[in-house]
Short mmCIF file of C-alpha atoms and ligand atoms in Angstrom, two decimals:
data_model
loop_
_atom_site.label_atom_id
_atom_site.label_comp_id
_atom_site.label_asym_id
_atom_site.label_seq_id
_atom_site.Cartn_x
_atom_site.Cartn_y
_atom_site.Cartn_z
CA MET A 1 103.83 48.75 28.63
CA GLY A 2 100.36 50.32 28.65
CA TYR A 3 98.08 49.83 31.66
CA GLU A 4 94.37 50.68 31.64
CA VAL A 5 93.39 50.16 35.27
CA LEU A 6 96.66 50.30 37.20
CA ASP A 7 99.00 53.21 37.75
CA VAL A 8 102.48 51.61 37.65
CA ARG A 9 105.43 53.76 38.76
CA PRO A 10 108.86 52.15 38.32
CA MET A 11 111.25 52.69 41.24
CA THR A 12 114.48 51.82 39.44
CA LYS A 13 115.22 50.96 35.83
CA ARG A 14 115.89 47.30 36.62
CA ILE A 15 113.63 46.27 39.46
CA GLY A 16 110.65 47.41 41.51
CA ALA A 17 107.50 49.43 40.88
CA GLU A 18 104.86 51.01 43.06
CA ILE A 19 101.28 50.22 42.06
CA PHE A 20 98.30 52.51 42.57
CA GLY A 21 94.65 52.25 41.54
CA VAL A 22 93.69 48.90 43.06
CA ASN A 23 92.08 47.74 46.32
CA LEU A 24 93.68 44.38 47.13
CA ASN A 25 91.07 43.47 49.76
CA GLU A 26 88.29 43.34 47.18
CA PRO A 27 87.75 40.77 44.44
CA LEU A 28 89.74 41.87 41.39
CA THR A 29 88.59 42.06 37.79
CA ASN A 30 90.33 39.86 35.21
CA LYS A 31 91.82 43.02 33.76
CA ALA A 32 93.31 44.07 37.10
CA VAL A 33 94.77 40.58 37.68
CA SER A 34 96.23 40.52 34.18
CA GLU A 35 97.81 43.96 34.62
CA LEU A 36 99.20 43.01 38.04
CA HIS A 37 100.79 39.96 36.42
CA ASP A 38 102.19 42.12 33.61
CA ALA A 39 103.62 44.58 36.15
CA LEU A 40 105.17 41.74 38.16
CA MET A 41 106.77 40.25 35.04
CA ALA A 42 108.11 43.67 34.01
CA HIS A 43 109.37 44.83 37.44
CA GLN A 44 109.89 41.57 39.41
CA VAL A 45 108.66 43.08 42.69
CA ILE A 46 105.63 45.36 43.04
CA PHE A 47 104.63 47.44 46.05
CA PHE A 48 101.33 48.77 47.36
CA ARG A 49 100.49 51.27 50.12
CA ASP A 50 97.51 51.49 52.46
CA GLN A 51 96.14 47.97 51.89
CA PRO A 52 94.96 46.61 55.27
CA LEU A 53 94.69 43.02 54.07
CA THR A 54 92.48 40.55 55.90
CA HIS A 55 93.67 36.93 55.93
CA GLU A 56 90.90 36.06 53.46
CA GLY A 57 91.81 38.99 51.21
CA HIS A 58 95.49 38.02 51.37
CA LYS A 59 94.78 34.43 50.36
CA ARG A 60 92.35 35.47 47.62
CA LEU A 61 94.97 37.81 46.18
CA GLY A 62 97.56 35.04 46.09
CA ARG A 63 95.18 32.55 44.50
CA TYR A 64 94.68 34.79 41.46
CA PHE A 65 98.26 33.82 40.56
CA GLY A 66 98.33 30.12 41.48
CA ASP A 67 97.80 27.64 44.28
CA LEU A 68 99.05 28.69 47.70
CA ALA A 69 102.03 26.71 48.97
CA THR A 70 102.61 25.73 52.59
CA HIS A 71 106.02 26.54 54.06
CA SER A 72 108.33 23.50 54.33
CA GLY A 73 110.25 25.00 57.26
CA VAL A 74 107.84 26.81 59.57
CA SER A 75 104.18 26.29 60.49
CA GLY A 76 101.45 28.57 59.21
CA LEU A 77 98.73 30.20 61.33
CA PRO A 78 96.49 27.65 63.12
CA ASP A 79 93.39 28.64 61.13
CA HIS A 80 95.24 29.62 57.96
CA PRO A 81 98.07 27.15 57.30
CA GLU A 82 98.95 28.93 54.04
CA ILE A 83 99.78 32.14 55.94
CA VAL A 84 103.10 32.48 57.76
CA ALA A 85 103.60 35.16 60.41
CA ILE A 86 106.67 37.35 59.92
CA HIS A 87 107.34 38.86 63.32
CA ALA A 88 110.21 40.36 65.31
CA ASP A 89 110.24 42.16 68.64
CA ALA A 90 112.39 42.68 71.75
CA ASP A 91 112.36 38.93 72.48
CA SER A 92 113.46 37.83 68.99
CA LYS A 93 116.72 35.92 68.58
CA PHE A 94 116.53 35.95 64.78
CA VAL A 95 114.32 37.27 62.00
CA ALA A 96 113.14 35.60 58.81
CA GLY A 97 115.18 36.43 55.73
CA GLU A 98 118.24 37.97 57.38
CA ASN A 99 120.44 36.80 54.54
CA TRP A 100 120.06 37.02 50.73
CA HIS A 101 117.73 34.28 49.54
CA SER A 102 114.95 33.21 47.23
CA ASP A 103 112.06 31.79 49.27
CA LEU A 104 112.08 28.01 49.68
CA SER A 105 114.58 27.43 46.87
CA GLU A 106 115.36 24.17 48.70
CA ASP A 107 111.94 22.82 47.66
CA ALA A 108 111.69 20.58 44.57
CA GLU A 109 109.31 23.16 43.08
CA PRO A 110 110.20 26.53 44.68
CA PRO A 111 107.38 29.08 44.90
CA MET A 112 106.61 31.32 41.96
CA GLY A 113 106.11 34.28 44.25
CA SER A 114 105.46 35.62 47.72
CA ILE A 115 103.13 38.31 48.98
CA LEU A 116 104.17 40.00 52.23
CA TYR A 117 101.78 42.27 54.13
CA MET A 118 103.13 44.35 57.04
CA HIS A 119 100.67 45.79 59.55
CA THR A 120 103.18 46.97 62.16
CA VAL A 121 106.53 48.53 61.33
CA PRO A 122 109.22 50.20 63.45
CA PRO A 123 109.47 54.03 63.43
CA ALA A 124 112.72 53.67 61.46
CA GLY A 125 114.47 50.72 59.82
CA GLY A 126 113.17 47.29 58.85
CA ASP A 127 113.50 47.92 55.11
CA THR A 128 113.62 44.97 52.71
CA LEU A 129 115.95 44.86 49.71
CA TRP A 130 115.36 42.90 46.50
CA SER A 131 118.01 42.12 43.90
CA SER A 132 117.23 41.32 40.26
CA MET A 133 118.68 37.98 39.22
CA TYR A 134 118.15 38.96 35.56
CA ALA A 135 120.44 41.94 36.13
CA ALA A 136 122.93 39.77 38.03
CA TYR A 137 123.08 37.25 35.18
CA ASP A 138 123.17 39.90 32.44
CA ALA A 139 126.15 41.60 34.14
CA LEU A 140 128.37 38.49 33.91
CA SER A 141 130.94 38.36 31.11
CA PRO A 142 130.18 36.07 28.14
CA ALA A 143 132.92 33.69 29.34
CA MET A 144 131.47 33.48 32.86
CA LYS A 145 127.94 32.99 31.47
CA ALA A 146 129.18 30.10 29.32
CA PHE A 147 130.88 28.58 32.39
CA VAL A 148 127.93 28.83 34.79
CA ASP A 149 125.12 28.08 32.30
CA PRO A 150 125.36 24.23 32.47
CA LEU A 151 126.07 23.95 36.23
CA THR A 152 123.72 22.64 38.90
CA ALA A 153 123.71 23.33 42.63
CA VAL A 154 122.37 21.91 45.88
CA HIS A 155 119.80 24.01 47.79
CA ASP A 156 119.41 22.92 51.39
CA SER A 157 117.68 24.36 54.45
CA ASN A 158 118.67 21.75 57.05
CA HIS A 159 121.60 23.78 58.39
CA ILE A 160 119.32 26.80 58.91
CA TYR A 161 116.30 25.26 60.59
CA ARG A 162 118.31 22.78 62.70
CA GLU A 163 120.21 25.72 64.21
CA LEU A 164 117.05 27.82 64.70
CA PHE A 165 114.86 24.98 65.99
CA PRO A 166 117.20 22.34 67.51
CA GLU A 167 114.28 20.80 69.43
CA VAL A 168 112.43 19.89 66.18
CA GLU A 169 113.36 16.48 64.78
CA LYS A 170 112.69 16.88 61.11
CA THR A 171 114.47 16.56 57.80
CA TYR A 172 113.98 19.65 55.67
CA PRO A 173 114.05 19.77 51.86
CA ARG A 174 117.28 19.50 49.89
CA ASN A 175 117.13 19.66 46.09
CA VAL A 176 119.30 20.25 43.06
CA HIS A 177 118.52 23.14 40.69
CA PRO A 178 120.28 24.77 37.74
CA VAL A 179 122.66 27.61 38.69
CA VAL A 180 121.08 29.61 35.86
CA ARG A 181 117.35 29.12 35.37
CA THR A 182 115.09 30.23 32.55
CA HIS A 183 112.07 32.21 33.67
CA PRO A 184 109.02 30.24 32.49
CA VAL A 185 107.08 33.37 31.44
CA THR A 186 109.66 35.89 30.21
CA LYS A 187 112.12 33.19 28.99
CA ARG A 188 114.96 35.38 30.32
CA LYS A 189 117.89 33.75 32.12
CA CYS A 190 118.49 34.49 35.78
CA LEU A 191 120.96 33.41 38.45
CA PHE A 192 119.48 30.97 40.93
CA VAL A 193 121.96 30.52 43.78
CA SER A 194 121.71 32.17 47.18
CA GLN A 195 123.97 32.64 50.19
CA SER A 196 121.29 31.36 52.51
CA LYS A 197 120.38 28.12 50.76
CA THR A 198 122.93 27.06 48.12
CA THR A 199 125.57 24.78 49.59
CA ARG A 200 127.42 23.19 46.69
CA ILE A 201 127.93 23.28 42.93
CA ASN A 202 127.78 19.67 41.83
CA GLU A 203 130.12 19.68 38.84
CA LEU A 204 133.05 21.34 40.67
CA ALA A 205 135.56 20.19 43.28
CA LYS A 206 134.74 21.47 46.77
CA PRO A 207 137.23 24.39 46.83
CA GLU A 208 136.21 25.40 43.29
CA SER A 209 132.54 25.27 44.26
CA LYS A 210 133.23 27.44 47.29
CA ALA A 211 135.21 29.99 45.27
CA LEU A 212 132.52 30.29 42.58
CA LEU A 213 129.65 30.48 45.09
CA ASP A 214 131.52 33.12 47.12
CA PHE A 215 131.91 35.17 43.94
CA LEU A 216 128.24 34.78 42.93
CA PHE A 217 126.98 35.53 46.47
CA GLU A 218 128.96 38.82 46.43
CA HIS A 219 127.89 39.56 42.86
CA VAL A 220 124.14 39.50 43.66
CA LYS A 221 124.73 42.13 46.37
CA ASP A 222 125.62 44.78 43.76
CA ALA A 223 123.49 47.82 44.59
CA ASN A 224 122.95 48.42 40.87
CA PHE A 225 120.70 45.35 40.72
CA GLN A 226 118.57 46.35 43.70
CA VAL A 227 115.54 48.16 45.00
CA ARG A 228 115.05 48.99 48.68
CA PHE A 229 111.57 49.31 50.16
CA ARG A 230 110.68 51.44 53.17
CA TRP A 231 107.63 49.82 54.77
CA GLN A 232 104.70 51.73 56.22
CA PRO A 233 101.85 50.12 58.17
CA HIS A 234 99.64 48.22 55.68
CA SER A 235 102.19 48.13 52.85
CA VAL A 236 102.29 45.04 50.64
CA ALA A 237 105.16 43.63 48.57
CA PHE A 238 104.57 40.99 45.89
CA TRP A 239 107.72 39.49 44.40
CA ASP A 240 108.58 37.01 41.68
CA ASN A 241 110.67 34.48 43.55
CA ARG A 242 112.10 32.96 40.37
CA CYS A 243 114.10 36.00 39.29
CA THR A 244 114.78 37.89 42.54
CA GLN A 245 116.46 37.45 45.89
CA HIS A 246 115.65 39.49 48.96
CA PHE A 247 117.18 40.51 52.27
CA ALA A 248 115.29 41.66 55.36
CA THR A 249 117.25 44.19 57.42
CA TRP A 250 117.15 43.83 61.22
CA ASP A 251 118.36 47.26 62.24
CA TYR A 252 115.35 48.08 64.45
CA PHE A 253 115.84 45.83 67.50
CA PRO A 254 114.14 46.00 70.03
CA GLU A 255 111.23 47.53 68.08
CA THR A 256 108.37 45.41 66.72
CA ARG A 257 107.86 44.61 63.05
CA SER A 258 105.01 42.30 62.18
CA GLY A 259 103.04 40.99 59.23
CA TYR A 260 101.99 37.96 57.22
CA ARG A 261 103.20 36.20 54.09
CA VAL A 262 101.64 33.84 51.58
CA THR A 263 103.63 31.98 48.95
CA ILE A 264 102.32 30.96 45.55
CA ALA A 265 103.28 27.52 44.25
CA GLY A 266 105.84 27.35 41.45
CA ASP A 267 107.36 24.72 39.21
CA LYS A 268 110.62 22.87 38.75
CA PRO A 269 113.38 25.25 37.65
CA TYR A 270 114.97 24.53 34.26
C1 SIN B 1 111.08 37.02 53.95
O1 SIN B 1 110.08 36.69 53.33
O2 SIN B 1 112.18 36.53 53.75
C2 SIN B 1 110.95 38.14 54.97
C3 SIN B 1 111.07 39.45 54.30
C4 SIN B 1 110.87 40.60 55.25
O3 SIN B 1 110.56 40.38 56.43
O4 SIN B 1 111.01 41.72 54.82
#
C-alpha cells in the first residue's frame, strides 16, 4: 500500500507496524487520518514513539475514528470520563489486561479500537503482546473452520470485576457474539473468543464447549500470529479490537508503569 504522508514500517508479516511522520498531539489532516486508518486496517495494531499526548490530544485522536466509548467495568478520569488510567506500581494487586482478551468484548457493541498512551514505563519489562485473529482463523483447518463458523459464544465480565472489586454492587455486561466475526471494513473473518471473557459456546454441551474453548484459547497464543511491543516513555499503541487480542505482561513488579487509554465505539459483531 502506498502512503504519501506516513512512513509505515511493518514489524512482522502478519501484524504490527511502526508509524513515523505524524505528530499525534496536533490536529491531523484528512490525508493523515485516512492513511492512519489504512495502516490500522493493514496491520491491525500501529505503534508510535515520542508522542507526549495530552488528554485533549488523546481524545481528539480517538474521535477521528469514531465516538469515544466509556468503559463498562472501570471509571474514567474525573474530568475525562472517556479516559481510563492504566497504572501499576508496588502497591498493585493486579494489572489491566493480564490475560489474552479483546477489550470489552462483553459489551453488546464492543469497541472498534483502543489507543493506549504510556508516559511512565519500567526500566525493563512491561511489554504488551498482540495476536492477529485473522491469522488465528486462517490457520484453522477447513473442517475446523466449517465447525466453528456458525457457533455463538457468551462474553461475560462479571466473574472478573466481582473478584477485583467485591465491594462494588453492580451487574456487568454479558452478551452473545459469533465465535467467528466478519471484520466490517476488510470483510475478512477473524476468531472472536478470548480466555478472559468468553465463558461458553451456546450450541455445545458444557464439556464440549470447554474442550473447544480450551483449544481456541491455546491456539490464539501461537507466537506466529503475534507482535510484541517494547514500550518507551511516550509511546502510543492503537489497535483494532475487532481482529486482535492482547496481553499485558506484568514482569516488572514492583516498578511503576503508567498511562492512559481511550476506546473507540464499535458495532455489533456479525
Ligand atoms: C489493556 O488495555 O488491556 C492494557 C494493555 C497494557 O497495559 O499494555
